[in-house]
Coordinates of C-alpha atoms in Angstrom, one line a residue:
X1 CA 50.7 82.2 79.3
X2 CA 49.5 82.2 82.6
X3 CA 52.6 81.4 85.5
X4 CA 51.5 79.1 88.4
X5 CA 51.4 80.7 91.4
X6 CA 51.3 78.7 94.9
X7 CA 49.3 80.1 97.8
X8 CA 51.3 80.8 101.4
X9 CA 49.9 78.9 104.0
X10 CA 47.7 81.5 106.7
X11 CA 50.5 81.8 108.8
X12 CA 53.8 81.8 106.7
X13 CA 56.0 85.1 107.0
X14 CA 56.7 86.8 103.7
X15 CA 60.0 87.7 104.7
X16 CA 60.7 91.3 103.4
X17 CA 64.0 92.0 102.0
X18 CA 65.2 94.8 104.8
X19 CA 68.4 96.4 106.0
X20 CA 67.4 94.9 109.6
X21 CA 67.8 91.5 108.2
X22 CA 71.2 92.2 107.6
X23 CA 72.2 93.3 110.9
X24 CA 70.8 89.7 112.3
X25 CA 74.1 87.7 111.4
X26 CA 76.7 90.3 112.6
X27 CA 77.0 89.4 116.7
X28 CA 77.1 85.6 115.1
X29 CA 80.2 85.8 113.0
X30 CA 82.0 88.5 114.9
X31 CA 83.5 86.4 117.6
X32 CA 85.6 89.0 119.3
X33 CA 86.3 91.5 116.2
X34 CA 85.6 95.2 116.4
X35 CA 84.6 98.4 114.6
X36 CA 87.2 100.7 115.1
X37 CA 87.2 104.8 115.0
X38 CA 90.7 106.0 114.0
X39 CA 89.6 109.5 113.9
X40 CA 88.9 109.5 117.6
X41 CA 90.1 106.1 119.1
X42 CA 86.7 104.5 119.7
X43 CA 86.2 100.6 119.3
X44 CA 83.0 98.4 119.5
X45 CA 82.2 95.3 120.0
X46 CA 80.0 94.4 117.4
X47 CA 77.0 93.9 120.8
X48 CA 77.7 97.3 121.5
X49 CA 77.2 98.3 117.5
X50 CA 74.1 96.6 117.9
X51 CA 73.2 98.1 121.1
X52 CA 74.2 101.8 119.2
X53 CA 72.1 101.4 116.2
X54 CA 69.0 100.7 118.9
X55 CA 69.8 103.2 120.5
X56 CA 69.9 106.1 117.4
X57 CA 66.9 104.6 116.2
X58 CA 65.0 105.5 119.8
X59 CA 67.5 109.1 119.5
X60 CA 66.0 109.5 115.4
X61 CA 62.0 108.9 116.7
X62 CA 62.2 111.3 119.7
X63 CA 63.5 113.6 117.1
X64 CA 60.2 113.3 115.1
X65 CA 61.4 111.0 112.5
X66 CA 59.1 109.0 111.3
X67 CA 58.5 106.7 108.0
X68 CA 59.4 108.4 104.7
X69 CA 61.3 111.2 106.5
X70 CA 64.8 111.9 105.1
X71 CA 68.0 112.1 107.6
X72 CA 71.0 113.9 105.9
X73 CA 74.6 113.0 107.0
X74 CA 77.4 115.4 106.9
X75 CA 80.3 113.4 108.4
X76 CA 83.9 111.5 107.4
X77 CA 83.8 108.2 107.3
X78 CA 83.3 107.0 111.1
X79 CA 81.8 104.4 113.5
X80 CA 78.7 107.2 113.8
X81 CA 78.5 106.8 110.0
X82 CA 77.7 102.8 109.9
X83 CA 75.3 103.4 112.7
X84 CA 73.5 105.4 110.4
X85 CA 73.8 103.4 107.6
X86 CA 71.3 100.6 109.5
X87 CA 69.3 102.6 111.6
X88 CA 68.0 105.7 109.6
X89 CA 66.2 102.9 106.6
X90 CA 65.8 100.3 109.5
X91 CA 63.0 103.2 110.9
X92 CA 61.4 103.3 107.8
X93 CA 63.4 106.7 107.0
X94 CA 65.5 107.6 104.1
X95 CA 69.7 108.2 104.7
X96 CA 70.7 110.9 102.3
X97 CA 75.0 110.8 102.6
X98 CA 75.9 114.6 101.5
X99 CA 78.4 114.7 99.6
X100 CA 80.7 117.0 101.4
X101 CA 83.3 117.9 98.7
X102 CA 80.8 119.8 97.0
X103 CA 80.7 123.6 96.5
X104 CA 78.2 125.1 99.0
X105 CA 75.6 125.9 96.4
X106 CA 75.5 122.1 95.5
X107 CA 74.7 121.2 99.0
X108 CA 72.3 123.2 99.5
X109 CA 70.6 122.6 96.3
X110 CA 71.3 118.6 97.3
X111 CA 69.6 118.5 100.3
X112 CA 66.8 121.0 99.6
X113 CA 66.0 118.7 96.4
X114 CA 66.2 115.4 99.0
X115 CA 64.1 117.7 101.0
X116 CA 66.0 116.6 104.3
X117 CA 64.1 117.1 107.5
X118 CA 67.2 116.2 110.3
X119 CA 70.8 116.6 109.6
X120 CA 73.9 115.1 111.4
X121 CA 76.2 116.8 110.9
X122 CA 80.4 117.2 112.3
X123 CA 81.6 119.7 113.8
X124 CA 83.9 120.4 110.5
X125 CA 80.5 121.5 108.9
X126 CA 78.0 122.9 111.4
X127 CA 79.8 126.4 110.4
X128 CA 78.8 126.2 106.9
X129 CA 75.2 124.6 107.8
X130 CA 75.1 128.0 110.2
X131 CA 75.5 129.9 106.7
X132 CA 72.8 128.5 104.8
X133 CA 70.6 127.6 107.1
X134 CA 68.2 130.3 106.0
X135 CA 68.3 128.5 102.7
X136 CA 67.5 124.9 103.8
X137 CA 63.5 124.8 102.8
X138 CA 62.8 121.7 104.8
X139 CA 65.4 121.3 107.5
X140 CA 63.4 121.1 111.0
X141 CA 66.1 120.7 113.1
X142 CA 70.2 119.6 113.3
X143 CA 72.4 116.8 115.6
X144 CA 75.9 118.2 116.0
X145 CA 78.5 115.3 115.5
X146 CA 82.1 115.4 117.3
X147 CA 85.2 113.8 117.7
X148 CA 86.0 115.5 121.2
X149 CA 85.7 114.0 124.5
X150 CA 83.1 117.5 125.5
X151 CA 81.0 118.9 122.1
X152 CA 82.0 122.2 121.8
X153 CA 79.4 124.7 121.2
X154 CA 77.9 124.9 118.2
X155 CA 77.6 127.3 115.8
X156 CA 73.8 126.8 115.3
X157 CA 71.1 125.6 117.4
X158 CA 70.9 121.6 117.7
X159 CA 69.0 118.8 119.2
X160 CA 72.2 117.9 121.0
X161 CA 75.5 115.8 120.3
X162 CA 75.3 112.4 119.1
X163 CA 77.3 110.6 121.9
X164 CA 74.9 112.9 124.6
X165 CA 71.5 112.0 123.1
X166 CA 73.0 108.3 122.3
X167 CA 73.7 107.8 126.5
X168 CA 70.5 108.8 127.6
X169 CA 68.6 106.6 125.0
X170 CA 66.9 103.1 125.0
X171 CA 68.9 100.4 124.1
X172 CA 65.8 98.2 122.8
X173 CA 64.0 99.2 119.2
X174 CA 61.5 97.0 117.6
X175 CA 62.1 97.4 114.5
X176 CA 59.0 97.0 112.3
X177 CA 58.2 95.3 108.7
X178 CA 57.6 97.4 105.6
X179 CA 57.6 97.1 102.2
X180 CA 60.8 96.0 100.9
X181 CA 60.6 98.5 97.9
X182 CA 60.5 101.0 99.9
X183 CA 63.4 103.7 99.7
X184 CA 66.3 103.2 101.5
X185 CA 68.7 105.5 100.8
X186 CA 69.3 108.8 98.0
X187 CA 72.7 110.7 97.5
X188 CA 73.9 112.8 94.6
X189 CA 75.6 112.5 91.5
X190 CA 77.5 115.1 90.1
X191 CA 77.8 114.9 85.8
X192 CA 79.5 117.4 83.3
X193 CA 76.7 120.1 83.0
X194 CA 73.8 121.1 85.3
X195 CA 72.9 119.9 88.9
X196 CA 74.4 117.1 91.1
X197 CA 70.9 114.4 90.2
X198 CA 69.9 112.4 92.8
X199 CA 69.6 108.8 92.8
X200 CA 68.4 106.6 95.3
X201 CA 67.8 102.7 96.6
X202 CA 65.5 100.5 98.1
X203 CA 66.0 97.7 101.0
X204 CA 65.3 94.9 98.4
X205 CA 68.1 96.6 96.1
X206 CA 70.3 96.9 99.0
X207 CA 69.9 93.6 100.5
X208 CA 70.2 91.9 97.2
X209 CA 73.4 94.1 96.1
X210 CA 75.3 93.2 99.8
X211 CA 74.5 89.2 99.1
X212 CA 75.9 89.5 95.2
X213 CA 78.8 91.7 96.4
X214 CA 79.6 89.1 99.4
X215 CA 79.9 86.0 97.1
X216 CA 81.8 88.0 94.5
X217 CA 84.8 88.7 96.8
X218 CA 84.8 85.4 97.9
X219 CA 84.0 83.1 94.8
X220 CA 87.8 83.5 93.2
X221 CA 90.1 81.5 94.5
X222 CA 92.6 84.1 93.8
X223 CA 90.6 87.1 94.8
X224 CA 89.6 86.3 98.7
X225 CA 88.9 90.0 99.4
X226 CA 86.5 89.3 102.6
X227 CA 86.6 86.1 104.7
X228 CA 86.0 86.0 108.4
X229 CA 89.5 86.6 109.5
X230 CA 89.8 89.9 106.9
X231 CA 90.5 93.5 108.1
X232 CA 88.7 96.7 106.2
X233 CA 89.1 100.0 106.0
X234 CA 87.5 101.9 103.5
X235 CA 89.6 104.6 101.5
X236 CA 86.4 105.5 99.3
X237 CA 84.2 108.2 101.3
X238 CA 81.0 106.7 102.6
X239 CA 78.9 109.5 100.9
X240 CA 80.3 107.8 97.9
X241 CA 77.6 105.0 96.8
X242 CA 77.4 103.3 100.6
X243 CA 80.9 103.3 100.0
X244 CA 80.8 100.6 97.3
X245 CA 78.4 98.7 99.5
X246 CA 80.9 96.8 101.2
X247 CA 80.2 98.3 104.8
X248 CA 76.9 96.4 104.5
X249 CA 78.9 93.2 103.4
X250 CA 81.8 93.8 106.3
X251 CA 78.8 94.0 108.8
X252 CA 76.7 91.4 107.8
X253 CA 80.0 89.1 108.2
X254 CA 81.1 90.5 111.4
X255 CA 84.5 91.4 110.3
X256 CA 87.1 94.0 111.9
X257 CA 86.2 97.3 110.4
X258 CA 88.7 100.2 110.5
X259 CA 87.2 103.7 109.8
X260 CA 89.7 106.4 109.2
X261 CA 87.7 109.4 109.7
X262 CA 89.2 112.3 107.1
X263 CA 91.4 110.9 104.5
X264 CA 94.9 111.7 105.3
X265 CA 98.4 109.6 103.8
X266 CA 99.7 109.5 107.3
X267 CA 96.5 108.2 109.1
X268 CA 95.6 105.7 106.9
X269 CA 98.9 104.5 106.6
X270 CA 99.3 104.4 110.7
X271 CA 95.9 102.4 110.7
X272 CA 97.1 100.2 108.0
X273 CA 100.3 99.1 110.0
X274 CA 98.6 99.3 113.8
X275 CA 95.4 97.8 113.2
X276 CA 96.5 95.3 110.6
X277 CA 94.1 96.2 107.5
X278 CA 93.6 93.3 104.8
X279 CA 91.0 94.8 102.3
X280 CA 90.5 98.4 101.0
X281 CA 89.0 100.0 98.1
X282 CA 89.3 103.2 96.6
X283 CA 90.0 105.5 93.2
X284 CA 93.5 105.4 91.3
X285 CA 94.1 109.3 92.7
X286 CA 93.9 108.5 96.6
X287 CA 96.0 104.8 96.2
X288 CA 98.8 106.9 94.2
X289 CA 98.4 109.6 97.2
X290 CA 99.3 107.2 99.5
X291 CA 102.0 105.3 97.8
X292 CA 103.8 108.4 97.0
X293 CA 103.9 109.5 100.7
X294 CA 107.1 109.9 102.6
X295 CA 105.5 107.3 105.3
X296 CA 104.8 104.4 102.7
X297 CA 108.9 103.8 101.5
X298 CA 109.2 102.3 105.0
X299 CA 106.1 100.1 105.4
X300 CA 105.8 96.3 103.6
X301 CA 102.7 96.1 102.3
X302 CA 102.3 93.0 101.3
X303 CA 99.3 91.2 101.9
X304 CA 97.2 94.4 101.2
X305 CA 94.2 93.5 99.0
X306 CA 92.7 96.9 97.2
X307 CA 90.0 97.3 94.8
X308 CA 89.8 100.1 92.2
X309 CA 87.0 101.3 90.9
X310 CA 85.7 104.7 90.2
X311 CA 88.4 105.7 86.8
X312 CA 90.5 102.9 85.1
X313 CA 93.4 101.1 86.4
X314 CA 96.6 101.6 84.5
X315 CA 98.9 99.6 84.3
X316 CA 101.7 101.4 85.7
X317 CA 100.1 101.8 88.7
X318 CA 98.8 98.0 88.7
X319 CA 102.4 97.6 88.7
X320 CA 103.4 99.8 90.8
X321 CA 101.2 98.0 93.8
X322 CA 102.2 94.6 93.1
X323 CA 106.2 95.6 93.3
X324 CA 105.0 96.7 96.7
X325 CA 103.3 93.6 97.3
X326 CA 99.6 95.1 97.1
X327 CA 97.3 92.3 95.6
X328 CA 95.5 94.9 93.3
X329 CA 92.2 94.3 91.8
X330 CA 89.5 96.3 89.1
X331 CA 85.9 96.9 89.8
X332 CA 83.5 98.1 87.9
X333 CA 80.0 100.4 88.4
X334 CA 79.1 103.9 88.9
X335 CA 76.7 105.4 91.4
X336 CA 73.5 104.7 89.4
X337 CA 74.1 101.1 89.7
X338 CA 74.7 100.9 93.5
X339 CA 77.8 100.6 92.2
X340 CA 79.0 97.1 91.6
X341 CA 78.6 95.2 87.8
X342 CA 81.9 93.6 87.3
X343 CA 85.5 92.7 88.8
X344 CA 88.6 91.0 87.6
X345 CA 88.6 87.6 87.5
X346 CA 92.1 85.5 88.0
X347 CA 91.8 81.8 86.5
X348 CA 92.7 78.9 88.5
X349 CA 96.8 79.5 87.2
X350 CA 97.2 82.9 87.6
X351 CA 100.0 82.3 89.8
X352 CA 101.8 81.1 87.5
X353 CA 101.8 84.2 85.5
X354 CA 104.8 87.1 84.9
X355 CA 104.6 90.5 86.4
X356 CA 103.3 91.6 82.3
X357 CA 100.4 88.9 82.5
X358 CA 99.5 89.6 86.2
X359 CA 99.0 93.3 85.2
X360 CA 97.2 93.0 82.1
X361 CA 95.0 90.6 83.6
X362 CA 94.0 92.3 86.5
X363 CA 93.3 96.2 84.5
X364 CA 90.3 94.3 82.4
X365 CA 86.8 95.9 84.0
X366 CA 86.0 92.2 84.7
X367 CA 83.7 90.1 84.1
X368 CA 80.0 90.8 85.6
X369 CA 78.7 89.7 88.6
X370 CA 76.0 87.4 89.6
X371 CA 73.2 88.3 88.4
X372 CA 74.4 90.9 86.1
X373 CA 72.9 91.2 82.7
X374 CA 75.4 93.3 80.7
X375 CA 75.2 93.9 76.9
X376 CA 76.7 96.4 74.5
X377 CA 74.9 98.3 71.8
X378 CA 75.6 100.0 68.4
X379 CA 74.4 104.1 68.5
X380 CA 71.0 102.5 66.9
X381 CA 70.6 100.9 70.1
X382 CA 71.3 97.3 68.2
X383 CA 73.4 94.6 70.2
X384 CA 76.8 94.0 69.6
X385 CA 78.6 90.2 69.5
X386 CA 80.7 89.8 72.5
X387 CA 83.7 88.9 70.5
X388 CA 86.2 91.3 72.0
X389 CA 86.6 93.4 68.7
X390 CA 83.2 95.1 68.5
X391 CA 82.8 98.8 70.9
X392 CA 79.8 99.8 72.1
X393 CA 77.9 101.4 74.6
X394 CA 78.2 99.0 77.8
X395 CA 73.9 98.8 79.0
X396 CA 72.7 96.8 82.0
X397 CA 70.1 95.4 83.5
X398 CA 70.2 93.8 87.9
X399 CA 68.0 94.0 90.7
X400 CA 69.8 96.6 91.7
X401 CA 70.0 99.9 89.8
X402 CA 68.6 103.1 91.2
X403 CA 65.2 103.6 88.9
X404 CA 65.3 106.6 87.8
X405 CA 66.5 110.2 89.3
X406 CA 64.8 111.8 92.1
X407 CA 62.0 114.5 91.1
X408 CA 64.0 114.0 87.2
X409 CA 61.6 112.5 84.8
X410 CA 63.2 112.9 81.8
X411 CA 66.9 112.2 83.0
X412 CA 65.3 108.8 83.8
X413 CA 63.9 107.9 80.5
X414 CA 66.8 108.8 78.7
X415 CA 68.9 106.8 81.5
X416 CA 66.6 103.8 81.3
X417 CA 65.6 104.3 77.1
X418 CA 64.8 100.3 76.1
X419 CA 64.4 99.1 79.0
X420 CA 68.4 99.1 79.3
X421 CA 70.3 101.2 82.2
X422 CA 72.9 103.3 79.9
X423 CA 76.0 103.5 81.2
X424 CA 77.5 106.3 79.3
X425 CA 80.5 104.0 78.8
X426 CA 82.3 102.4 75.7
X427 CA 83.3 99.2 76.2
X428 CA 84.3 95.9 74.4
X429 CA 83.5 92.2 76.3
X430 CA 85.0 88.8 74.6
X431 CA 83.9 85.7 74.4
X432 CA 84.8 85.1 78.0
X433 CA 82.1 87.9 79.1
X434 CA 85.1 90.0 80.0
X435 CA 84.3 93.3 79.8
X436 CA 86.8 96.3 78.8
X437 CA 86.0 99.7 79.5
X438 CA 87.6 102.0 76.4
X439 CA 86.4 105.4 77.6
X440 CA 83.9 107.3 78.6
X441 CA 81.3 108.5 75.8
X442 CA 81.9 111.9 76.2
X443 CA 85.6 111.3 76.7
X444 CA 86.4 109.7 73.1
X445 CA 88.7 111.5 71.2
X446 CA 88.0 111.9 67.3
X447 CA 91.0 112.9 65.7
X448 CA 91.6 112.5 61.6
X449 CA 88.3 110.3 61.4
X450 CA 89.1 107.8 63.6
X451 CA 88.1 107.3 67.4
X452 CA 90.7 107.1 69.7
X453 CA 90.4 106.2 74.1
X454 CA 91.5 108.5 76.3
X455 CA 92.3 105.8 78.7
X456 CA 94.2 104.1 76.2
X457 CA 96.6 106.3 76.0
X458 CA 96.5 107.3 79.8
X459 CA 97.5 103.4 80.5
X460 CA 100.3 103.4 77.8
X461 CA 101.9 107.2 79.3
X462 CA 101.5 105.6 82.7
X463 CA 103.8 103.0 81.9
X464 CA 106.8 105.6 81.8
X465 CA 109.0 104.4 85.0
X466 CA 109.1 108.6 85.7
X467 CA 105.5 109.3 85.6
X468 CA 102.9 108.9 88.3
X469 CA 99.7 110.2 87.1
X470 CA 98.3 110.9 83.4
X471 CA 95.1 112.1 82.4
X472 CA 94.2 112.5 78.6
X473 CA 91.1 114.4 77.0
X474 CA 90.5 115.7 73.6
X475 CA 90.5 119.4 72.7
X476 CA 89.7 120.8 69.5
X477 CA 91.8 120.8 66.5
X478 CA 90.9 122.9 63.4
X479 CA 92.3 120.4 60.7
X480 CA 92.1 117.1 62.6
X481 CA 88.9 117.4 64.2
X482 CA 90.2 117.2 68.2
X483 CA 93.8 115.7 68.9
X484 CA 94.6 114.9 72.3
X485 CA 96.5 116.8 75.1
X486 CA 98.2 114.9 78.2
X487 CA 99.0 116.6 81.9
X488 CA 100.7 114.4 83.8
X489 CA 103.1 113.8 87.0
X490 CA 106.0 112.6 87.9
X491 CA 107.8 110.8 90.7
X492 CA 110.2 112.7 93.4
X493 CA 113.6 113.7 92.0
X494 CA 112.4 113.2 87.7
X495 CA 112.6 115.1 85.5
X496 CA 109.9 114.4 81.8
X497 CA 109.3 116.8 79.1
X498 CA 107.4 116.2 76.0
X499 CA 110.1 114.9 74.0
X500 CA 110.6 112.4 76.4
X501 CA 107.3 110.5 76.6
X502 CA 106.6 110.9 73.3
X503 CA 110.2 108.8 72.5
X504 CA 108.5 106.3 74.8
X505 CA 105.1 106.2 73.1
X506 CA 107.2 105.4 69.7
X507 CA 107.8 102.1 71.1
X508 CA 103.9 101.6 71.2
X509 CA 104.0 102.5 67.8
X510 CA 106.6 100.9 66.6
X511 CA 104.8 97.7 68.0
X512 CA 101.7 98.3 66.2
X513 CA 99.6 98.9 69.5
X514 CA 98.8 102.5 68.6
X515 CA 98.7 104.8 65.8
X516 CA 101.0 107.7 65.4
X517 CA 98.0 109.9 65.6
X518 CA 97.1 108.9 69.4
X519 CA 100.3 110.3 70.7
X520 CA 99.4 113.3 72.5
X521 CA 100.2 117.0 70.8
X522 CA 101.3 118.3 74.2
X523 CA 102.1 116.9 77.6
X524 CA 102.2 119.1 80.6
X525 CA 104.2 118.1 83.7
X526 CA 101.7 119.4 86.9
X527 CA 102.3 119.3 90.7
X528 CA 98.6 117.9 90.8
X529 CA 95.9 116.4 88.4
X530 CA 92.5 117.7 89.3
X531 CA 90.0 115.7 90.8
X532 CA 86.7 116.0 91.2
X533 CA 84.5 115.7 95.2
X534 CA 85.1 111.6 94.7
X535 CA 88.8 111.8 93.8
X536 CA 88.3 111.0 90.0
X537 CA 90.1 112.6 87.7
X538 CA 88.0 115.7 86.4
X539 CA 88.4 115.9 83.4
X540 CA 86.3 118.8 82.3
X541 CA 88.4 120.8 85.0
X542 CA 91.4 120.1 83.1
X543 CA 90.1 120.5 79.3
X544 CA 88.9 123.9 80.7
X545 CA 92.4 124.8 82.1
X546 CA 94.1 123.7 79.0
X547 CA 92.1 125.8 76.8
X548 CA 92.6 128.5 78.8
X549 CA 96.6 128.6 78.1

């Protein structure tokens, strides 16, 4: 059947979905709030933000930057960094955020495979860019990026510095209208095996990601992550998936923003107290890095809203923030879906509810988002009921999931097989559409015939008063199939050995929560848990370490 369609009248303006549109609201809502460089003590008024993203725009075409050119960024997360995030797409050009943690093979292989034509890049990196310069295929030229008051020289040739080129600029850019599919932005995702793969996002997937993302920190009564009088500081690297997207959201709303520049317990814990910070997001790894610092026994936290995503939430550490008085929160996604799908959601009474139901409550994955179409499915590809019971592969489908990798054909048919984005994820969702992530896929542990989550027992080790950190994978076992294996760490002045936490996982047991099998068959005490360039636990690091002993 045939849908209707209406005619436009001659003149009407088919609004395209763009990056620029977001940027319109900012200077409204702002009011006297600024964007704030903690790395170098700069601060904007959001007029002058505007002013700087004109003026990079003028600085990018005078470079030769022109529609469907790719700008790579090598830089922490700084004021620079959200300029970049509006004016490379706003140009028509592509922003690909280098991951930074990566080996140097990676990124060179990363931004020769983006094919980057201009790179910003900090002064941190401009000695390794001098390096491999002779390897970079496409690079035409580089813009040096510093935190000092005077550049200091570089180690390669550049255009110039940022702040230099950025003074002698325009401070008017007529921005034009394209097609709202049109890419927007690409970074790299790093898997088990093989090469970081690139995915990548248009303005319309953008746009439509920063409006579902606004209204889902805002819809709960008991989750008001972002309202006009909220504070943000990111703690989850910009490279990272736009850093969750929320920099779009913060700026569209014209809240104070609070960039940290390199990740360091002391900085972000100054910038927490001086500048007043409200909202953050980051991994498990970095919010235990920070809460285990000397600097955080003396500050009160409370009032600190922080949303995890990126590995689960365990309960012990859930519990750790609220004694502290964070308000602590689970989101779900991964970079492929730009990243958001689901978050917790607190009913109406959840104040009402004990430390116990407060945690358990807020470690679910969530329920989806608007506009989220989430499903699980048998290994015949067959839907599963949504009655809490039933584990399956979580698949998704929203206007905004990358479509496909970059220059990958094959990776994206197997990522979008049925028409379904596969997550890689094993999951369960009730009849309340909460969703709980069980494990990752490849994660699972098999042991005597029956499947057993690694993050299962993660969250039940975690909730040892002496532990800080677990991390649980599977290793081979000639009898039982695998059986798993447990590195953990503890808090400052304890003291756990194997006997011990395996004592406390007989309670589980005892209360019919797990089976005796799931209790790991060693448990290391480390000064450190690996993690991989986006502070997840890495996991195949670890199994490889562990059979190495």
């Amino acid at each position: 059947m045939a849908v209707k369609l209406i005619p436009p009248a001659d003149d009407a303006y088919n609004y395209p979905l763009l990056i620029k549109q977001l940027l319109l609201s900012a200077e409204r809502y702002a009011g006297d709030n600024e964007i704030v460089g903690g790395n170098n003590g700069q601060r904007f008024s959001y007029a002058e933000f505007v002013e700087r993203v004109n003026r990079l725009a003028n600085v990018l075409t005078e470079a030769g930057i022109k529609e469907g050119d790719t700008v790579a960024v090598l830089d922490w997360d700084t004021p620079r960094y959200l300029e970049c995030f509006f004016a490379v797409p706003m140009i028509g050009a592509v922003l690909h955020t280098v991951n930074v943690r990566l080996a140097p093979e990676q990124i060179v292989y990363t931004m020769n495979h983006a094919q980057d034509d201009l790179v910003l890049a900090h002064d941190d990196f401009l000695p390794l860019l001098a390096q491999v310069k002779d390897q970079l295929t496409t690079v035409k030229s580089y813009m040096q990026l510093t935190d000092q008051a005077q550049a200091p020289e570089a180690p390669l040739e550049t255009i110039g510095d940022y702040e230099g080129l950025l003074a002698g600029a325009m401070t008017e850019f007529d921005f034009p209208d394209f097609d709202e599919n049109a890419v927007a932005t690409t970074f790299y995702t790093t898997g088990t095996t093989g090469n970081p793969k690139g995915v990548y996002f248009s303005h319309r997937q953008l746009v439509l990601h920063t409006l579902a993302l606004a209204s889902t920190t805002s819809m709960n009564d008991n989750m008001q992550l972002m309202q006009s009088s909220s504070v943000y500081m990111p703690i989850t690297p910009m490279f990272h998936v736009h850093a969750w997207g929320v920099p779009y959201v913060a700026t569209m709303m014209g809240l104070k923003q609070v960039y940290p520049g390199r990740y360091e317990p002391a900085t972000l814990l100054k910038l927490f107290v001086s500048e007043q910070v409200s909202f953050s997001h980051c991994v498990p790894t970095i919010l235990q890095m920070v809460l285990s610092s000397e600097q955080a026994k003396a500050i009160d936290f409370s009032g600190w809203q922080v949303l995890i995503g990126g590995s689960a939430l365990t309960e012990g550490l859930a519990k750790a923030a609220l004694d502290r008085g964070i308000q602590i929160y689970t989101g779900y996604g991964m970079s492929e879906t730009c990243p958001l799908l689901s978050t917790t959601w607190l009913p109406r009474n959840a104040a009402d509810f004990d430390t116990s139901e407060q945690v358990q409550t807020r470690v679910k994955t969530g329920k989806p988002v608007p506009l989220v179409n989430m499903r699980i499915i048998d290994t015949n590809g067959r839907f599963l009921p949504h009655d809490g019971e039933a584990m399956g592969e979580v698949v998704v489908r929203t206007p905004w999931l990358t479509q496909g990798y970059l220059h990958e054909p094959e990776k994206s048919e197997e990522l979008w097989a049925n028409g379904w984005m596969h997550t890689g994820d094993v999951g369960s969702i009730d009849s309340g559409y909460t969703l709980q992530i069980k494990d990752r896929i490849k994660d699972v542990i098999k042991t005597g015939g029956e499947w057993v989550s690694s993050l299962d027992i993660e969250n039940l080790i975690s909730q040892h008063s002496d532990i800080e950190l677990a991390a649980v994978i599977g290793l081979p076992d000639d009898e039982w199939g695998e059986r798993p294996h447990a590195v953990v760490t503890v808090r400052e002045g304890a003291t756990v050995d194997h006997d011990a936490v395996v004592q406390f996982m007989q309670n589980f047991i005892d209360d019919g929560v797990i089976e005796k099998w799931a209790v790991p068959d060693t448990i290391k005490v480390v000064d450190e848990i690996p993690r991989t360039s986006v502070g997840k636990i890495d996991k195949k690091l670890i199994r490889s370490q562990l059979q190495s002993d």
